[in-house]
Short mmCIF file of C-alpha atoms in Angstrom, two decimals:
data_model
loop_
_atom_site.label_atom_id
_atom_site.label_comp_id
_atom_site.label_asym_id
_atom_site.label_seq_id
_atom_site.Cartn_x
_atom_site.Cartn_y
_atom_site.Cartn_z
CA MET L 1 17.15 139.79 257.37
CA LYS L 2 19.33 142.82 256.75
CA GLN L 3 22.63 142.30 254.99
CA PHE L 4 25.40 142.98 257.47
CA TRP L 5 28.39 141.81 255.47
CA PHE L 6 29.98 142.42 252.11
CA VAL L 7 28.62 139.92 249.62
CA LEU L 8 31.68 140.16 247.44
CA ILE L 9 33.50 137.80 249.79
CA PHE L 10 30.61 135.36 249.83
CA GLY L 11 30.19 135.49 246.08
CA ALA L 12 33.73 134.21 245.66
CA ALA L 13 33.07 131.40 248.11
CA MET L 14 30.07 130.27 246.08
CA LEU L 15 32.40 129.39 243.23
CA VAL L 16 34.28 126.85 245.33
CA PRO L 17 33.24 123.28 244.54
CA ALA L 18 31.82 121.39 247.47
CA LEU L 19 33.77 118.46 248.93
CA SER L 20 32.10 115.30 250.10
CA GLN L 21 30.91 115.26 253.69
CA LYS L 22 33.88 113.11 254.62
CA HIS L 23 37.40 113.29 253.27
CA ALA L 24 40.13 110.92 254.36
CA SER L 25 42.91 113.51 254.30
CA ASP L 26 41.06 116.35 256.01
CA PRO L 27 38.99 115.75 259.15
CA PHE L 28 37.27 119.14 258.74
CA ALA L 29 36.14 118.73 255.13
CA GLY L 30 32.43 119.22 254.56
CA ARG L 31 29.66 120.96 256.45
CA TRP L 32 29.18 121.30 260.20
CA ASP L 33 26.35 122.38 262.48
CA LEU L 34 27.75 124.39 265.37
CA THR L 35 26.51 125.69 268.71
CA ILE L 36 28.40 128.55 270.38
CA THR L 37 27.96 128.93 274.16
CA ALA L 38 29.06 131.29 276.93
CA GLY L 39 27.38 130.79 280.28
CA ASN L 40 23.62 130.89 279.74
CA THR L 41 23.99 132.45 276.29
CA SER L 42 24.21 130.36 273.13
CA TYR L 43 23.59 130.77 269.43
CA PRO L 44 23.67 128.52 266.34
CA SER L 45 26.37 128.65 263.70
CA TRP L 46 27.44 126.71 260.61
CA MET L 47 30.73 126.01 258.88
CA GLU L 48 31.88 124.53 255.60
CA LEU L 49 35.45 123.66 254.63
CA VAL L 50 36.39 122.92 251.03
CA ASP L 51 39.62 122.54 249.10
CA GLU L 52 40.53 125.52 246.93
CA GLY L 53 43.61 124.91 244.83
CA GLY L 54 45.18 122.73 247.48
CA ASN L 55 44.41 125.14 250.32
CA PRO L 56 41.56 124.97 252.84
CA ALA L 57 38.82 127.54 252.35
CA VAL L 58 36.23 128.08 255.07
CA ARG L 59 32.91 129.90 255.10
CA ILE L 60 30.70 130.32 258.12
CA VAL L 61 27.31 131.57 259.20
CA GLY L 62 27.91 133.45 262.40
CA ARG L 63 25.62 135.06 264.93
CA THR L 64 24.14 137.42 262.33
CA GLY L 65 24.33 138.01 258.60
CA SER L 66 24.79 135.41 255.93
CA ALA L 67 27.43 132.88 254.87
CA ARG L 68 30.81 134.48 254.33
CA SER L 69 34.46 133.55 253.91
CA VAL L 70 36.88 133.73 256.83
CA GLN L 71 40.48 134.92 257.06
CA ASP L 72 43.82 133.50 258.24
CA VAL L 73 42.85 129.84 257.82
CA LYS L 74 45.34 127.40 259.34
CA ALA L 75 44.67 123.66 259.25
CA GLU L 76 47.13 121.25 260.85
CA GLY L 77 45.94 117.70 261.33
CA VAL L 78 42.97 117.72 263.71
CA HIS L 79 43.36 121.42 264.54
CA LEU L 80 41.83 124.35 262.63
CA SER L 81 41.93 128.08 263.28
CA PHE L 82 40.69 131.17 261.45
CA THR L 83 39.56 134.74 262.05
CA THR L 84 36.23 136.48 261.49
CA THR L 85 34.56 139.72 262.36
CA GLU L 86 31.25 139.16 264.17
CA SER L 87 28.49 141.56 265.17
CA PHE L 88 27.74 141.63 268.89
CA GLY L 89 25.26 144.24 270.04
CA GLY L 90 25.55 145.91 266.65
CA LYS L 91 29.30 146.39 267.04
CA PRO L 92 31.93 144.56 264.92
CA VAL L 93 34.26 142.41 267.01
CA LYS L 94 37.29 140.43 265.80
CA VAL L 95 36.99 136.75 266.70
CA ILE L 96 39.64 134.02 266.59
CA TRP L 97 38.21 130.51 266.18
CA GLU L 98 40.23 127.51 267.43
CA ILE L 99 38.67 124.13 266.65
CA SER L 100 39.63 120.48 267.12
CA ALA L 101 38.12 117.49 265.29
CA GLN L 102 37.45 114.07 266.69
CA GLY L 103 35.59 111.87 264.25
CA ASP L 104 32.24 113.45 263.46
CA LYS L 105 32.41 115.97 266.31
CA LEU L 106 34.10 119.32 266.83
CA THR L 107 35.08 121.17 269.98
CA GLY L 108 36.80 124.48 270.42
CA LYS L 109 36.68 128.11 271.44
CA GLN L 110 35.93 131.55 270.10
CA HIS L 111 38.28 134.19 271.46
CA ARG L 112 36.72 137.64 271.10
CA ALA L 113 38.83 140.78 270.96
CA ASP L 114 36.62 142.31 273.67
CA GLY L 115 37.80 139.65 276.13
CA ILE L 116 34.82 137.28 276.05
CA ASP L 117 35.40 133.62 275.18
CA TYR L 118 32.77 131.21 273.89
CA GLU L 119 32.78 127.41 273.87
CA LEU L 120 32.14 125.70 270.53
CA ALA L 121 30.61 122.30 269.83
CA GLY L 122 29.75 120.85 266.44
CA VAL L 123 28.53 117.80 264.57
CA ARG L 124 28.57 116.94 260.89
CA ALA L 125 25.58 118.43 259.13
CA PRO L 126 23.17 115.72 257.99
CA ALA L 127 22.83 115.13 254.25
CA LEU L 128 19.02 115.10 254.51
CA LYS L 129 18.72 113.26 251.21
CA ARG L 130 15.15 112.04 251.04
CA PRO L 131 12.79 111.03 248.22
CA VAL L 132 9.98 113.40 247.37
CA PRO L 133 6.78 112.23 249.08
CA THR L 134 4.27 110.64 246.73
CA ALA L 135 1.29 112.17 248.57
CA TRP L 136 0.65 115.08 250.91
CA THR L 137 -2.01 115.79 253.49
CA LYS L 138 -4.72 118.35 252.90
CA PRO L 139 -3.47 121.88 253.68
CA GLU L 140 -4.15 122.74 257.32
CA PRO L 141 -4.35 126.31 258.66
CA LEU L 142 -1.60 127.36 261.07
CA PHE L 143 -3.22 130.73 261.83
CA ASP L 144 -6.96 130.95 262.49
CA GLY L 145 -7.16 134.71 261.98
CA LYS L 146 -8.77 135.21 265.39
CA ASP L 147 -5.90 135.16 267.89
CA LEU L 148 -2.34 133.96 268.38
CA ASN L 149 -3.33 130.47 269.43
CA GLY L 150 -0.65 128.09 268.13
CA TRP L 151 2.00 130.81 268.03
CA GLU L 152 4.52 132.14 270.55
CA PRO L 153 6.89 135.13 270.47
CA ASP L 154 10.56 134.58 271.21
CA ASN L 155 10.51 137.58 273.58
CA PRO L 156 7.06 138.28 275.07
CA SER L 157 8.19 141.60 276.54
CA THR L 158 8.84 143.04 273.07
CA ASN L 159 6.03 141.27 271.23
CA HIS L 160 3.96 143.42 268.83
CA TRP L 161 2.32 140.61 266.85
CA VAL L 162 -1.50 140.71 266.91
CA ALA L 163 -4.38 139.08 265.07
CA LYS L 164 -6.29 141.80 263.27
CA ASN L 165 -8.77 141.56 260.38
CA ARG L 166 -7.85 137.86 260.05
CA GLU L 167 -4.24 138.89 259.50
CA LEU L 168 -1.10 138.22 261.53
CA VAL L 169 0.24 141.76 261.96
CA ASN L 170 3.54 143.01 263.40
CA GLU L 171 2.56 146.51 264.51
CA THR L 172 6.14 147.63 265.12
CA LYS L 173 9.51 145.90 265.21
CA GLY L 174 10.14 143.73 268.23
CA ALA L 175 9.84 140.00 268.81
CA ASN L 176 9.95 137.24 266.25
CA ILE L 177 7.15 134.67 266.37
CA ARG L 178 7.03 130.92 265.81
CA SER L 179 4.44 128.18 265.49
CA THR L 180 4.13 125.84 268.44
CA ARG L 181 3.93 122.94 266.00
CA LYS L 182 7.11 121.60 264.43
CA PHE L 183 7.57 120.14 260.97
CA ASP L 184 9.94 118.02 258.95
CA ASP L 185 9.17 117.90 255.22
CA LEU L 186 6.45 120.36 254.33
CA LYS L 187 4.48 122.32 251.79
CA LEU L 188 3.79 125.86 252.93
CA HIS L 189 1.37 128.43 251.54
CA ILE L 190 1.70 131.88 253.04
CA GLU L 191 0.46 135.28 251.93
CA TYR L 192 2.38 138.41 252.90
CA ASN L 193 2.02 142.16 252.61
CA CYS L 194 5.37 143.91 252.90
CA PRO L 195 5.43 147.73 253.13
CA GLN L 196 7.98 149.89 251.37
CA ASP L 197 11.27 149.65 253.34
CA GLY L 198 9.96 146.58 255.16
CA ASN L 199 12.21 143.67 256.08
CA SER L 200 11.11 140.30 257.45
CA GLY L 201 11.59 136.64 256.66
CA VAL L 202 9.90 133.25 256.90
CA TYR L 203 12.14 130.55 258.39
CA LEU L 204 11.41 126.96 257.34
CA ARG L 205 11.89 124.64 260.31
CA GLY L 206 13.11 127.78 262.06
CA ARG L 207 16.45 127.48 260.22
CA TYR L 208 16.21 128.47 256.56
CA GLU L 209 15.05 132.02 255.86
CA VAL L 210 12.98 132.87 252.80
CA GLN L 211 13.58 136.60 252.53
CA VAL L 212 10.71 139.11 252.60
CA GLU L 213 11.87 142.67 251.94
CA TYR L 214 11.16 145.84 250.01
CA GLU L 215 14.15 147.89 251.05
CA PRO L 216 15.80 150.38 248.67
CA ALA L 217 16.97 148.70 245.45
CA ASP L 218 20.66 149.16 246.25
CA LYS L 219 20.36 147.77 249.77
CA ASN L 220 20.45 144.07 248.96
CA ASP L 221 22.01 141.97 246.23
CA LYS L 222 20.19 139.00 244.68
CA TYR L 223 21.35 136.63 247.45
CA HIS L 224 19.55 138.80 249.99
CA SER L 225 16.58 140.02 247.96
CA MET L 226 12.88 139.17 248.06
CA GLY L 227 12.40 135.43 247.63
CA SER L 228 16.01 134.36 248.23
CA ILE L 229 17.07 131.70 250.69
CA TYR L 230 19.03 134.28 252.63
CA GLY L 231 22.64 134.38 251.55
CA PHE L 232 22.59 130.98 249.82
CA LEU L 233 20.09 130.77 246.96
CA PRO L 234 19.00 133.75 244.83
CA PRO L 235 15.72 133.82 242.94
CA SER L 236 16.19 132.87 239.28
CA MET L 237 14.30 135.96 238.11
CA ASP L 238 13.19 139.34 239.37
CA LEU L 239 9.50 140.02 239.74
CA PRO L 240 8.05 143.53 239.85
CA PRO L 241 8.03 144.89 243.40
CA ARG L 242 4.60 145.25 244.95
CA PRO L 243 5.04 146.96 248.34
CA GLY L 244 1.85 147.32 250.32
CA GLN L 245 0.05 144.65 248.26
CA TRP L 246 -0.77 141.05 249.03
CA GLU L 247 1.57 138.44 247.53
CA ASN L 248 2.19 134.78 248.25
CA TYR L 249 4.76 132.03 248.51
CA ASP L 250 4.17 128.35 247.86
CA ILE L 251 7.21 126.54 249.23
CA THR L 252 8.10 122.84 249.23
CA LEU L 253 10.90 121.65 251.52
CA VAL L 254 12.05 118.01 251.43
CA GLY L 255 15.19 117.36 253.42
CA ARG L 256 17.29 120.37 252.51
CA THR L 257 15.91 120.66 248.97
CA VAL L 258 13.62 123.61 248.38
CA THR L 259 11.31 124.93 245.68
CA VAL L 260 9.92 128.46 245.99
CA VAL L 261 6.98 129.66 243.91
CA ARG L 262 6.28 133.37 244.29
CA ASP L 263 2.99 134.70 242.98
CA GLY L 264 2.67 131.65 240.72
CA VAL L 265 6.23 131.92 239.31
CA THR L 266 8.87 129.35 240.24
CA THR L 267 11.88 131.36 241.36
CA ILE L 268 13.91 128.61 243.09
CA ASP L 269 13.51 125.16 241.61
CA ASN L 270 14.58 122.06 243.51
CA GLN L 271 17.78 123.57 244.95
CA GLU L 272 19.84 122.39 247.92
CA ILE L 273 20.11 124.69 250.94
CA PRO L 274 23.70 124.24 252.18
CA GLY L 275 23.02 125.09 255.84
CA ILE L 276 21.25 127.27 258.35
CA THR L 277 20.87 130.97 257.60
CA GLY L 278 21.63 133.85 259.94
CA GLY L 279 19.04 134.28 262.68
CA ALA L 280 18.11 130.59 262.81
CA ILE L 281 16.66 129.37 266.10
CA ASP L 282 19.15 126.47 266.30
CA SER L 283 21.54 124.39 264.20
CA HIS L 284 19.88 121.01 264.80
CA GLU L 285 19.22 120.35 261.13
CA ALA L 286 18.23 116.70 261.61
CA GLU L 287 15.29 117.68 263.79
CA PRO L 288 11.82 119.01 262.94
CA GLY L 289 11.31 122.72 263.55
CA PRO L 290 8.63 125.41 263.62
CA LEU L 291 7.57 128.02 261.12
CA TYR L 292 9.36 131.13 262.39
CA ILE L 293 8.57 134.66 261.23
CA GLN L 294 10.96 137.55 261.68
CA GLY L 295 9.64 140.63 263.44
CA ASP L 296 12.78 142.27 264.84
CA HIS L 297 13.73 144.32 261.76
CA THR L 298 10.74 146.47 260.81
CA GLY L 299 7.08 146.80 261.70
CA GLY L 300 4.09 146.93 259.40
CA MET L 301 4.45 143.36 258.13
CA LYS L 302 1.24 141.38 257.56
CA TYR L 303 0.71 137.66 256.93
CA ARG L 304 -2.45 135.64 256.32
CA ASN L 305 -3.80 132.35 254.92
CA ILE L 306 -0.90 130.32 256.35
CA THR L 307 -1.37 126.61 255.62
CA ILE L 308 0.84 123.54 255.90
CA SER L 309 0.77 120.12 254.23
CA VAL L 310 2.99 117.26 255.38
CA PRO L 311 3.76 113.88 253.79
CA LYS L 312 0.98 111.30 254.11
CA LYS L 313 1.97 108.36 256.25
#
């Protein structure tokens, strides 16, 4: 996913200590899974409110981009408002958020400067604290290398994904593609070949993007670089770039705790993913979800040998 917003703002937010999911004096404290709707159009979002020196500090994941701080935060009892700048159709638009809390649910509106209003609904994000499974099933192929059986594009009219030479190839930018199967806890093995200037991503459960990119070195910071959980978790070390060559990820996701091994090197070790990342298919974090591969940024991406293991029952 391309970085649409200044990471300086988000970097400061990362220093704020997390509050518990519930706080007696602040009905908004903690993390929230949001859905924003206008007519037949909707998109997922995410919000976290923490205390920063006695003042409320809010960061959100909006329609695009990664987690970022908001402006003009006002919290009065069960009412919260703040301002952001969102990207709609590639254009920045000022948005005023007005939210009310009732127990573990939120309702509200987004008022866009271009005159369009959205309805907002939210629930508390689940903790997803689960023990690590003691045994996993044998890895099972998700892609047979012959055709797109078991996969579906999010927009068939712009789909450029094909099966070629036993590889899942995005010939030019267009649709994203997802598995028809959905997963909860999982172990994923996936091999990828990212060209120079390529940008893609692998979304776990369709919500948490593991970044795949070889854009110019000054394009992305460590929170948005190859192997990051986009905007939330940077890789612990830099590996030499290998554009145009085959590499691999071995990823374990249990609840919202993730370990990423890239080319045999552990780069994210047992870290919590705070919430959905930009471009997620939905914000229903308590539910299983598909493997979702980004194809709307650049073409030329190739994937192969995609296998999944799940906990043994």
